[in-house]
PDB file of C-alpha atoms in Angstrom:
ATOM      1  CA  MET T   1      38.869 -58.821  18.794  1.00 49.00           C
ATOM      2  CA  ARG T   2      41.155 -55.797  18.677  1.00 54.00           C
ATOM      3  CA  VAL T   3      42.405 -56.288  22.511  1.00 48.00           C
ATOM      4  CA  LEU T   4      42.684 -58.975  22.358  1.00 47.00           C
ATOM      5  CA  ALA T   5      45.336 -59.630  19.109  1.00 52.00           C
ATOM      6  CA  GLY T   6      46.761 -56.657  20.888  1.00 53.00           C
ATOM      7  CA  LEU T   7      47.686 -58.379  23.880  1.00 50.00           C
ATOM      8  CA  LEU T   8      48.415 -61.957  22.431  1.00 48.00           C
ATOM      9  CA  SER T   9      51.120 -60.053  20.127  1.00 56.00           C
ATOM     10  CA  LEU T  10      52.705 -58.101  22.998  1.00 48.00           C
ATOM     11  CA  ILE T  11      53.882 -61.317  24.501  1.00 46.00           C
ATOM     12  CA  SER T  12      54.744 -63.286  21.313  1.00 49.00           C
ATOM     13  CA  LEU T  13      57.323 -59.751  21.317  1.00 50.00           C
ATOM     14  CA  ILE T  14      58.209 -60.282  24.648  1.00 44.00           C
ATOM     15  CA  ALA T  15      58.510 -64.245  24.031  1.00 45.00           C
ATOM     16  CA  CYS T  16      61.210 -63.337  21.176  1.00 50.00           C
ATOM     17  CA  VAL T  17      63.390 -61.038  22.618  1.00 45.00           C
ATOM     18  CA  SER T  18      63.041 -62.301  26.388  1.00 45.00           C
ATOM     19  CA  PRO T  19      66.029 -64.416  27.601  1.00 46.00           C
ATOM     20  CA  SER T  20      65.010 -67.980  28.731  1.00 42.00           C
ATOM     21  CA  SER T  21      65.632 -68.172  32.530  1.00 43.00           C
ATOM     22  CA  ALA T  22      64.489 -71.684  33.827  1.00 41.00           C
ATOM     23  CA  GLN T  23      67.614 -72.398  35.954  1.00 46.00           C
ATOM     24  CA  ASP T  24      66.452 -69.235  38.602  1.00 55.00           C
ATOM     25  CA  VAL T  25      63.501 -71.196  39.119  1.00 66.00           C
ATOM     26  CA  ALA T  26      63.516 -73.163  42.327  1.00 84.00           C
ATOM     27  CA  TYR T  27      60.058 -75.007  42.107  1.00 92.00           C
ATOM     28  CA  LYS T  28      57.984 -76.170  39.139  1.00 94.00           C
ATOM     29  CA  TRP T  29      54.866 -75.509  40.256  1.00 97.00           C
ATOM     30  CA  ASP T  30      52.051 -73.141  41.409  1.00 97.00           C
ATOM     31  CA  ALA T  31      48.879 -73.130  42.981  1.00 98.00           C
ATOM     32  CA  GLY T  32      46.834 -70.493  44.495  1.00 98.00           C
ATOM     33  CA  ALA T  33      42.571 -68.964  44.994  1.00 98.00           C
ATOM     34  CA  SER T  34      41.295 -65.593  44.476  1.00 98.00           C
ATOM     35  CA  ILE T  35      38.495 -64.084  45.370  1.00 98.00           C
ATOM     36  CA  GLY T  36      36.592 -60.194  43.940  1.00 97.00           C
ATOM     37  CA  LEU T  37      34.477 -58.809  41.818  1.00 97.00           C
ATOM     38  CA  GLY T  38      32.988 -60.410  38.830  1.00 96.00           C
ATOM     39  CA  GLY T  39      30.680 -57.826  36.277  1.00 94.00           C
ATOM     40  CA  TYR T  40      29.245 -57.637  32.620  1.00 91.00           C
ATOM     41  CA  LEU T  41      29.007 -56.071  29.775  1.00 90.00           C
ATOM     42  CA  GLY T  42      26.213 -56.279  27.106  1.00 83.00           C
ATOM     43  CA  GLU T  43      23.125 -54.774  26.590  1.00 80.00           C
ATOM     44  CA  TYR T  44      21.891 -54.654  30.455  1.00 82.00           C
ATOM     45  CA  SER T  45      25.311 -52.858  31.211  1.00 78.00           C
ATOM     46  CA  ARG T  46      26.842 -51.584  28.005  1.00 75.00           C
ATOM     47  CA  SER T  47      29.695 -48.703  29.707  1.00 79.00           C
ATOM     48  CA  ASN T  48      30.878 -49.624  33.301  1.00 85.00           C
ATOM     49  CA  PRO T  49      31.705 -53.592  33.851  1.00 85.00           C
ATOM     50  CA  MET T  50      32.066 -53.222  37.819  1.00 87.00           C
ATOM     51  CA  ALA T  51      28.280 -51.589  37.743  1.00 84.00           C
ATOM     52  CA  HIS T  52      26.584 -53.949  39.369  1.00 85.00           C
ATOM     53  CA  ALA T  53      29.833 -56.128  40.378  1.00 89.00           C
ATOM     54  CA  GLY T  54      28.620 -59.618  41.853  1.00 94.00           C
ATOM     55  CA  PHE T  55      31.342 -62.288  43.806  1.00 97.00           C
ATOM     56  CA  ARG T  56      33.641 -63.962  42.272  1.00 98.00           C
ATOM     57  CA  ALA T  57      36.096 -67.060  43.519  1.00 98.00           C
ATOM     58  CA  SER T  58      38.198 -68.807  41.727  1.00 98.00           C
ATOM     59  CA  ALA T  59      40.872 -71.403  41.985  1.00 98.00           C
ATOM     60  CA  TRP T  60      44.382 -72.379  39.678  1.00 97.00           C
ATOM     61  CA  GLY T  61      47.075 -74.981  39.153  1.00 98.00           C
ATOM     62  CA  ALA T  62      50.150 -73.593  37.030  1.00 98.00           C
ATOM     63  CA  TYR T  63      53.401 -74.865  35.667  1.00 98.00           C
ATOM     64  CA  VAL T  64      56.740 -72.683  36.343  1.00 96.00           C
ATOM     65  CA  PHE T  65      58.453 -72.407  33.227  1.00 94.00           C
ATOM     66  CA  ASP T  66      61.176 -69.899  34.129  1.00 91.00           C
ATOM     67  CA  SER T  67      61.504 -66.754  35.770  1.00 91.00           C
ATOM     68  CA  ARG T  68      59.167 -65.200  32.683  1.00 94.00           C
ATOM     69  CA  TRP T  69      56.793 -67.582  31.805  1.00 96.00           C
ATOM     70  CA  SER T  70      53.567 -69.862  33.452  1.00 97.00           C
ATOM     71  CA  PHE T  71      51.132 -71.523  32.045  1.00 98.00           C
ATOM     72  CA  GLN T  72      47.825 -72.348  34.030  1.00 97.00           C
ATOM     73  CA  ALA T  73      44.734 -74.241  34.565  1.00 98.00           C
ATOM     74  CA  MET T  74      41.521 -72.167  36.120  1.00 98.00           C
ATOM     75  CA  ALA T  75      38.442 -72.355  36.827  1.00 98.00           C
ATOM     76  CA  GLY T  76      36.400 -69.889  38.573  1.00 98.00           C
ATOM     77  CA  TYR T  77      32.643 -68.603  39.287  1.00 97.00           C
ATOM     78  CA  SER T  78      31.091 -65.502  38.806  1.00 96.00           C
ATOM     79  CA  GLY T  79      27.377 -64.335  39.835  1.00 95.00           C
ATOM     80  CA  ILE T  80      26.757 -61.326  37.724  1.00 93.00           C
ATOM     81  CA  SER T  81      23.244 -59.097  37.313  1.00 90.00           C
ATOM     82  CA  GLY T  82      22.040 -56.114  35.127  1.00 83.00           C
ATOM     83  CA  SER T  83      19.377 -53.100  34.601  1.00 81.00           C
ATOM     84  CA  LEU T  84      18.224 -51.388  32.282  1.00 75.00           C
ATOM     85  CA  ASP T  85      17.544 -48.818  34.243  1.00 72.00           C
ATOM     86  CA  GLY T  86      19.479 -45.472  32.915  1.00 61.00           C
ATOM     87  CA  VAL T  87      20.173 -47.573  29.691  1.00 60.00           C
ATOM     88  CA  GLY T  88      19.268 -45.472  26.815  1.00 58.00           C
ATOM     89  CA  GLY T  89      17.619 -47.106  23.420  1.00 57.00           C
ATOM     90  CA  VAL T  90      14.615 -48.964  21.932  1.00 51.00           C
ATOM     91  CA  LEU T  91      14.032 -52.287  23.276  1.00 58.00           C
ATOM     92  CA  PRO T  92      10.974 -54.347  23.269  1.00 60.00           C
ATOM     93  CA  ALA T  93       8.221 -53.471  25.468  1.00 59.00           C
ATOM     94  CA  ASP T  94       7.998 -56.879  27.201  1.00 61.00           C
ATOM     95  CA  ALA T  95      11.911 -57.006  27.790  1.00 65.00           C
ATOM     96  CA  PRO T  96      13.252 -57.875  30.525  1.00 67.00           C
ATOM     97  CA  THR T  97      14.301 -55.293  33.007  1.00 75.00           C
ATOM     98  CA  TYR T  98      17.379 -57.237  35.138  1.00 82.00           C
ATOM     99  CA  PHE T  99      18.689 -60.531  35.150  1.00 85.00           C
ATOM    100  CA  ARG T 100      20.976 -62.464  37.511  1.00 91.00           C
ATOM    101  CA  SER T 101      23.253 -65.539  36.255  1.00 93.00           C
ATOM    102  CA  ALA T 102      25.698 -67.707  37.655  1.00 95.00           C
ATOM    103  CA  VAL T 103      28.996 -68.112  36.090  1.00 96.00           C
ATOM    104  CA  GLY T 104      31.649 -70.501  35.428  1.00 97.00           C
ATOM    105  CA  ASP T 105      34.331 -70.768  33.307  1.00 97.00           C
ATOM    106  CA  LEU T 106      37.173 -72.976  32.741  1.00 98.00           C
ATOM    107  CA  SER T 107      40.090 -71.469  30.793  1.00 98.00           C
ATOM    108  CA  VAL T 108      44.186 -71.900  29.783  1.00 98.00           C
ATOM    109  CA  ARG T 109      46.228 -69.234  29.495  1.00 98.00           C
ATOM    110  CA  ALA T 110      49.835 -68.350  29.362  1.00 98.00           C
ATOM    111  CA  GLU T 111      51.681 -65.371  31.856  1.00 98.00           C
ATOM    112  CA  PHE T 112      54.229 -63.202  31.121  1.00 98.00           C
ATOM    113  CA  ASN T 113      55.895 -61.102  33.920  1.00 97.00           C
ATOM    114  CA  PHE T 114      57.756 -58.190  32.743  1.00 96.00           C
ATOM    115  CA  PHE T 115      60.901 -58.742  35.768  1.00 94.00           C
ATOM    116  CA  ALA T 116      62.804 -61.545  36.211  1.00 93.00           C
ATOM    117  CA  TYR T 117      59.985 -63.181  39.036  1.00 94.00           C
ATOM    118  CA  GLY T 118      61.669 -64.815  41.654  1.00 87.00           C
ATOM    119  CA  GLU T 119      63.635 -64.535  45.213  1.00 81.00           C
ATOM    120  CA  GLY T 120      67.702 -65.558  45.120  1.00 68.00           C
ATOM    121  CA  GLU T 121      71.298 -64.626  44.645  1.00 56.00           C
ATOM    122  CA  THR T 122      71.375 -61.018  43.292  1.00 57.00           C
ATOM    123  CA  PHE T 123      73.354 -61.699  40.348  1.00 58.00           C
ATOM    124  CA  LYS T 124      70.866 -63.334  38.945  1.00 66.00           C
ATOM    125  CA  HIS T 125      68.863 -60.137  38.441  1.00 79.00           C
ATOM    126  CA  LEU T 126      65.858 -61.332  40.308  1.00 89.00           C
ATOM    127  CA  SER T 127      62.935 -58.848  41.400  1.00 92.00           C
ATOM    128  CA  ARG T 128      60.351 -59.939  44.632  1.00 92.00           C
ATOM    129  CA  TRP T 129      57.824 -58.335  41.920  1.00 95.00           C
ATOM    130  CA  THR T 130      56.276 -57.961  38.933  1.00 96.00           C
ATOM    131  CA  PRO T 131      53.749 -57.101  36.467  1.00 98.00           C
ATOM    132  CA  TYR T 132      52.051 -59.267  34.511  1.00 98.00           C
ATOM    133  CA  VAL T 133      50.158 -60.496  31.180  1.00 98.00           C
ATOM    134  CA  ALA T 134      48.153 -62.945  30.711  1.00 98.00           C
ATOM    135  CA  ALA T 135      46.114 -64.504  27.882  1.00 98.00           C
ATOM    136  CA  GLY T 136      44.477 -67.888  26.821  1.00 98.00           C
ATOM    137  CA  ALA T 137      41.346 -69.465  26.087  1.00 98.00           C
ATOM    138  CA  GLY T 138      37.846 -71.357  27.253  1.00 98.00           C
ATOM    139  CA  ALA T 139      34.500 -72.590  27.960  1.00 97.00           C
ATOM    140  CA  VAL T 140      31.741 -70.530  29.660  1.00 96.00           C
ATOM    141  CA  VAL T 141      29.042 -71.816  31.187  1.00 96.00           C
ATOM    142  CA  ALA T 142      26.466 -69.030  32.509  1.00 94.00           C
ATOM    143  CA  VAL T 143      22.665 -69.856  34.014  1.00 93.00           C
ATOM    144  CA  PRO T 144      20.504 -66.842  34.242  1.00 90.00           C
ATOM    145  CA  HIS T 145      17.318 -67.053  36.706  1.00 84.00           C
ATOM    146  CA  GLY T 146      14.633 -67.904  34.603  1.00 77.00           C
ATOM    147  CA  SER T 147      16.453 -68.636  31.892  1.00 78.00           C
ATOM    148  CA  SER T 148      18.363 -71.504  29.497  1.00 83.00           C
ATOM    149  CA  CYS T 149      21.753 -72.569  30.061  1.00 89.00           C
ATOM    150  CA  ARG T 150      24.234 -71.179  27.645  1.00 89.00           C
ATOM    151  CA  VAL T 151      26.998 -72.583  26.838  1.00 93.00           C
ATOM    152  CA  ALA T 152      30.198 -71.034  24.662  1.00 93.00           C
ATOM    153  CA  PRO T 153      34.138 -71.167  24.538  1.00 95.00           C
ATOM    154  CA  LEU T 154      35.488 -67.800  25.940  1.00 96.00           C
ATOM    155  CA  LEU T 155      38.848 -65.515  25.702  1.00 97.00           C
ATOM    156  CA  PRO T 156      40.533 -64.099  29.050  1.00 97.00           C
ATOM    157  CA  MET T 157      43.013 -61.818  28.702  1.00 97.00           C
ATOM    158  CA  ALA T 158      44.220 -60.394  32.102  1.00 98.00           C
ATOM    159  CA  ILE T 159      46.863 -57.482  33.843  1.00 98.00           C
ATOM    160  CA  GLY T 160      48.402 -57.720  37.150  1.00 98.00           C
ATOM    161  CA  VAL T 161      50.600 -57.209  39.383  1.00 98.00           C
ATOM    162  CA  LYS T 162      52.266 -60.061  41.666  1.00 97.00           C
ATOM    163  CA  PHE T 163      54.590 -59.512  44.555  1.00 97.00           C
ATOM    164  CA  ARG T 164      56.692 -62.530  46.883  1.00 95.00           C
ATOM    165  CA  ILE T 165      55.378 -62.313  50.248  1.00 94.00           C
ATOM    166  CA  LYS T 166      57.835 -64.914  52.055  1.00 91.00           C
ATOM    167  CA  PRO T 167      59.768 -67.604  50.086  1.00 90.00           C
ATOM    168  CA  ARG T 168      57.086 -69.964  47.931  1.00 92.00           C
ATOM    169  CA  LEU T 169      54.312 -67.759  48.900  1.00 96.00           C
ATOM    170  CA  ASN T 170      52.776 -65.258  46.396  1.00 97.00           C
ATOM    171  CA  LEU T 171      50.279 -62.061  46.816  1.00 98.00           C
ATOM    172  CA  ARG T 172      48.626 -60.773  43.620  1.00 98.00           C
ATOM    173  CA  GLY T 173      46.206 -58.269  41.715  1.00 98.00           C
ATOM    174  CA  GLU T 174      44.712 -58.354  38.852  1.00 98.00           C
ATOM    175  CA  PHE T 175      42.112 -57.126  36.052  1.00 97.00           C
ATOM    176  CA  SER T 176      40.787 -59.565  33.697  1.00 97.00           C
ATOM    177  CA  MET T 177      38.330 -59.550  30.191  1.00 96.00           C
ATOM    178  CA  ALA T 178      37.440 -62.544  29.171  1.00 96.00           C
ATOM    179  CA  LYS T 179      34.910 -62.491  25.081  1.00 95.00           C
ATOM    180  CA  SER T 180      32.177 -64.770  24.796  1.00 94.00           C
ATOM    181  CA  PHE T 181      31.130 -66.232  22.129  1.00 92.00           C
ATOM    182  CA  THR T 182      26.977 -65.995  22.818  1.00 89.00           C
ATOM    183  CA  ASP T 183      25.207 -62.651  23.798  1.00 84.00           C
ATOM    184  CA  GLY T 184      23.167 -64.967  26.239  1.00 84.00           C
ATOM    185  CA  LEU T 185      25.570 -64.659  29.507  1.00 89.00           C
ATOM    186  CA  ASP T 186      22.121 -62.570  30.568  1.00 84.00           C
ATOM    187  CA  GLY T 187      19.543 -64.605  29.410  1.00 76.00           C
ATOM    188  CA  SER T 188      18.196 -62.685  26.899  1.00 72.00           C
ATOM    189  CA  ALA T 189      19.878 -61.559  23.371  1.00 66.00           C
ATOM    190  CA  ASP T 190      19.678 -58.492  20.591  1.00 63.00           C
ATOM    191  CA  LEU T 191      17.300 -56.693  23.033  1.00 61.00           C
ATOM    192  CA  TYR T 192      18.339 -53.493  20.342  1.00 57.00           C
ATOM    193  CA  GLY T 193      17.322 -54.794  17.565  1.00 56.00           C
ATOM    194  CA  ILE T 194      21.088 -55.697  16.286  1.00 57.00           C
ATOM    195  CA  ALA T 195      21.099 -58.865  14.614  1.00 56.00           C
ATOM    196  CA  GLY T 196      24.329 -60.700  16.578  1.00 52.00           C
ATOM    197  CA  SER T 197      26.953 -63.933  16.007  1.00 51.00           C
ATOM    198  CA  ARG T 198      29.161 -65.878  17.945  1.00 54.00           C
ATOM    199  CA  ILE T 199      31.871 -62.784  17.124  1.00 59.00           C
ATOM    200  CA  LYS T 200      29.899 -59.665  16.934  1.00 64.00           C
ATOM    201  CA  ASN T 201      27.392 -58.652  19.665  1.00 72.00           C
ATOM    202  CA  THR T 202      28.494 -60.670  22.476  1.00 86.00           C
ATOM    203  CA  ASP T 203      28.709 -60.846  26.306  1.00 90.00           C
ATOM    204  CA  TRP T 204      31.887 -59.780  28.376  1.00 93.00           C
ATOM    205  CA  LEU T 205      33.027 -60.942  31.655  1.00 95.00           C
ATOM    206  CA  SER T 206      34.966 -58.644  33.887  1.00 95.00           C
ATOM    207  CA  MET T 207      36.711 -59.929  37.591  1.00 97.00           C
ATOM    208  CA  LEU T 208      39.010 -57.243  39.495  1.00 97.00           C
ATOM    209  CA  THR T 209      40.616 -59.961  42.289  1.00 98.00           C
ATOM    210  CA  VAL T 210      43.067 -60.665  45.082  1.00 98.00           C
ATOM    211  CA  GLY T 211      44.858 -63.729  45.681  1.00 98.00           C
ATOM    212  CA  ILE T 212      47.410 -65.867  47.178  1.00 98.00           C
ATOM    213  CA  SER T 213      49.624 -69.069  45.834  1.00 98.00           C
ATOM    214  CA  TYR T 214      52.208 -70.977  47.027  1.00 97.00           C
ATOM    215  CA  GLU T 215      54.857 -72.663  44.944  1.00 96.00           C
ATOM    216  CA  PHE T 216      56.326 -76.585  45.863  1.00 95.00           C
ATOM    217  CA  GLY T 217      58.127 -79.236  43.719  1.00 94.00           C
ATOM    218  CA  GLU T 218      61.582 -78.396  43.594  1.00 90.00           C
ATOM    219  CA  ARG T 219      63.758 -78.899  40.547  1.00 84.00           C
ATOM    220  CA  CYS T 220      67.136 -80.437  40.932  1.00 78.00           C
ATOM    221  CA  ALA T 221      69.172 -77.987  42.008  1.00 67.00           C
ATOM    222  CA  THR T 222      72.202 -79.947  40.230  1.00 66.00           C
ATOM    223  CA  CYS T 223      71.162 -81.998  37.167  1.00 63.00           C
ATOM    224  CA  HIS T 224      72.593 -80.721  34.339  1.00 51.00           C
ATOM    225  CA  TYR T 225      69.423 -80.634  32.643  1.00 52.00           C
ATOM    226  CA  PHE T 226      66.034 -78.703  33.006  1.00 50.00           C
ATOM    227  CA  ASP T 227      63.670 -80.792  33.843  1.00 46.00           C
TER     228      ASP T 227
END
């Protein structure tokens, strides 16, 4: 929770000090997809979220507010797994030694570019690449093998870098973590005898992806208002 609070505070601070540059953006919408690795932090993987990484795929649509800000809706799928081999601690004798889950997530998030992102006149100081941060809220659905389906709220946060390959076409790399409000993404709960809740002792998702997106919906270049 401290990581999430720090990231949200950073975004809020940047929003207060960064100038608006909506007129620098030629297109209002951005849509894309990404693939990569999906991981997990929980009882079966307590320190390395990519110890048993699986396949990750996602797609998103975004409203580009200006050269600094965009607001996204994202849907994704991850195949996660874990093993108790090499994991210390006291466990019940009947605890499963391995798990595998199919995980779907849906979220909305705000994304902030550290540089004014775009392409055009040099006096606007637009950059063809930028690091960015993002945070939001959503929901996760997990279907562990041999166990019942779990549904819970989700808090995603991300850092990444994006690069404009050519006008309207963007490439990005991103690492993200998402806190779920359940201890059941792996099909097991409280394996170490530590009572959990929706706030503490819950599972995390991790994602390392590369993606591509395309901008569309050209803004009015001669209008005297921002649409």
